[in-house]
Amino acid sequence: MALDDSHPDFVSALARGISVLLAFTSNTPEMTLSEVAAKTGLTAATVRRSLLTLMALGYVKQNGRRFVLTARVLQLGAAFVESMNLNQVAQIYLQDIVDVFHDASSLTVLDGNDVVYVVHIPSNRPARLRQHVGARMPAHGASTGYVLLGHLPDEELEAYLSGAPFPAFTDKTPVTRDEVRALCMAARENGYAIAEDAIGLGTIAIAVPIRDQQGRVVAAINCSADSTKVTRDKLIETRLEPLQRAAQHISEQLIRYPALTVSVLG
Amino acid sequence: MALDDSHPDFVSALARGISVLLAFTSNTPEMTLSEVAAKTGLTAATVRRSLLTLMALGYVKQNGRRFVLTARVLQLGAAFVESMNLNQVAQIYLQDIVDVFHDASSLTVLDGNDVVYVVHIPSNRPARLRQHVGARMPAHGASTGYVLLGHLPDEELEAYLSGAPFPAFTDKTPVTRDEVRALCMAARENGYAIAEDAIGLGTIAIAVPIRDQQGRVVAAINCSADSTKVTRDKLIETRLEPLQRAAQHISEQLIRYPALTVSVLG
C-alpha cells in the first residue's frame, strides 16, 4: 500500500493544501495569494481554494490581501506529540538532564537526511542554538544524527552517504563520505556520538540511542553544552552515564507507550 | 472571503485529510482503516485515499493493518512556531521566569473556547500539569483565559458566557456565567488574573496580557506554581512584576516580528 502522486488514489488537493500551509515560514509569515502561488508553484486558483478552505477550518487568517497562519495549526503537530504520549515517554527524563547540567536536551528521530526534534527542553543558560519541536537539522551535523545513521542497516547508511559531499555550516562540519561514515561507525561501536561545532560554533553535544524491547534503535537523545567551556572528555565523563540512564528509562516507557516505536520502525 | 463547507470553493478532500490526521490521539495512536473511518465519520474509501496520500507524503506510516503518524507531522505545527518567530519573540523571556521561580511558564492565545499553548517552558520542579505546544485548555479554567476573555469586546465576551454552565474539573472550577464574568472583569480591571485549582488541584497560576503597539491584547503569558506551597498573595507579590516585565519585552519584540499580532488580530 504505497503510491506516488501520479496514482489515481493520490489526493492532490490534500497534498497541495499541506504545501500551502508549509509555505509560511519565518521569512514569509504573511503572504498574498500570488506570493503563496509563487512559493508553492501551484496555480493561483488552487492556492485560493486551499487558503479559503484552511480559513474556513480556522488554520489561516486573512489580513487585508495577506494571509497568515493561526495558532490552531499547532493542533496538527500536537496530534503527533499526543499520539506518541511524549510527555510520559520522554519529557520528564530529559528535564532531569537539563536540571542537573543546564544543557539543552532533545529526543530526535531520523526523517530523510534530517534529524527531527521530537522533544526539546531548552537550556536554562544563554543558549546558542534555540530549537523547538518539529525543527530539523541535517543529520551529518548532529550528535543524534551519527547515532541514528550509525544504527541503520549498512545498505541504508551507504545510500545516505552516497549524497556526499554534505553542506558545511562551520569549518568543523564533516562533509565527506569518509568523515561522516567514520563518525557513524564510531557511534555504532561506542554507543554514543559527539558533535562539536559541527552545525554552529560554540556547541558540543553528546547523544545515545533509544532502543525498543528488541534492541532496535528507534530514536536518540542528546544534551548540548557550550564547547568553549566543556571539553569532549569532560562531556563524556559527566553526561554519558546520566544520558544512558535516561535512555534506559525512556526505553522502559516505550513498552507502555509503543506508538513511537511503531512510528519509527513499523 | 469566507466560506463554509457547502461552498463550491471548499476543498473537502483537504478538510477530510486533516481530520484523518487529527483522529490520531494518545488513546488511539495506532488505528486500522476502519477505526479511522469510525472515528472521523468518513467513508472507508475516503479514509483509504487520505491515508495513502498522507503515507506518500511521509506523514503516516503503516504497520500491518494499522496506521500511525510519523514525526514529519511535527513540521506542520512548526510552520506556525517558525512563521511567528516564537523563539525570538517569547521563549527567552519565559525561560527567565522559569529560571527564577521554577514555575512552568506559557504564552497562550484564545481559539474558540480554549486557550492554546503557543510557547511552553516546563517547570523544573515535579510538575502536576505537563503541557506541550499546541495543547489546549478550556479558557474558563485558565489564568490566561480570564485575561484573554476579559480583554475581548463586550459582545464577544457575552457570546462566550452564553455557553455557560462550563464543565467543572475540580470543585473550584468556576462554572456559572456570573463566576466566569467576574474573573474576566477582574482581569480587565487589574491587568492580571489568577486561577487556583481550577483545572486540577495543586496548581495556581497568574497571567498578564501581551499588548501590541496599539495596546490591543494579542496573547497572555502566565506562570504556574504549586498551590499547596504558594499563596495567592505571595504569587502576586513575587511573580506579577517579573511577568509584566517579560510581557513588556515580548510586546517590544512584536514590533520586529509582527506576525503573531496579525495572526491574532488581523
Tab-separated table of N, CA, C and O in Angstrom, chain B residues 34 56 69 89 95 122 127 129 139-140 174 188 218 222 266:
chain	number	residue	atom	x	y	z
B	34	SER	N	-10.588	1.044	9.184
B	34	SER	CA	-11.992	1.140	9.602
B	34	SER	C	-12.125	1.858	10.944
B	34	SER	O	-13.136	2.514	11.195
B	56	ALA	N	2.147	8.653	1.333
B	56	ALA	CA	3.024	9.040	0.220
B	56	ALA	C	3.792	10.313	0.567
B	56	ALA	O	4.936	10.494	0.151
B	69	LEU	N	1.057	7.964	12.989
B	69	LEU	CA	1.676	9.196	12.494
B	69	LEU	C	3.196	9.080	12.529
B	69	LEU	O	3.754	8.331	13.325
B	89	VAL	N	10.565	35.912	19.756
B	89	VAL	CA	9.539	36.761	20.350
B	89	VAL	C	9.382	36.492	21.844
B	89	VAL	O	9.270	37.426	22.638
B	95	GLN	N	11.627	31.760	29.624
B	95	GLN	CA	12.693	30.968	30.238
B	95	GLN	C	13.229	31.659	31.496
B	95	GLN	O	13.494	31.019	32.521
B	122	PRO	N	8.522	24.025	30.410
B	122	PRO	CA	8.102	23.253	31.576
B	122	PRO	C	8.832	23.697	32.830
B	122	PRO	O	9.912	24.270	32.765
B	127	ALA	N	6.202	18.617	38.177
B	127	ALA	CA	5.029	19.400	37.780
B	127	ALA	C	3.784	18.543	37.873
B	127	ALA	O	3.811	17.343	37.626
B	129	LEU	N	0.907	19.595	36.183
B	129	LEU	CA	0.339	19.710	34.842
B	129	LEU	C	1.483	19.830	33.838
B	129	LEU	O	2.194	20.821	33.836
B	139	ALA	N	-10.885	27.793	28.442
B	139	ALA	CA	-10.490	29.125	28.903
B	139	ALA	C	-11.022	29.439	30.302
B	139	ALA	O	-10.381	30.187	31.055
B	140	HIS	N	-12.161	28.877	30.688
B	140	HIS	CA	-12.747	29.239	31.987
B	140	HIS	C	-11.995	28.613	33.164
B	140	HIS	O	-12.325	28.885	34.313
B	174	PRO	N	-14.729	27.591	38.228
B	174	PRO	CA	-15.899	28.447	38.056
B	174	PRO	C	-16.753	27.892	36.926
B	174	PRO	O	-16.228	27.594	35.857
B	188	ARG	N	-9.594	42.355	33.479
B	188	ARG	CA	-9.627	43.595	32.701
B	188	ARG	C	-9.242	44.779	33.595
B	188	ARG	O	-8.468	45.648	33.183
B	218	VAL	N	-3.034	40.692	22.432
B	218	VAL	CA	-2.891	39.663	21.395
B	218	VAL	C	-2.626	38.276	21.977
B	218	VAL	O	-2.812	37.277	21.301
B	222	ASN	N	1.726	33.366	31.347
B	222	ASN	CA	1.474	33.045	32.752
B	222	ASN	C	2.645	32.272	33.331
B	222	ASN	O	3.570	31.874	32.616
B	266	GLY	N	-5.422	40.175	12.953
B	266	GLY	CA	-5.528	40.572	11.533
B	266	GLY	C	-6.810	40.107	10.868
B	266	GLY	O	-7.457	39.198	11.314
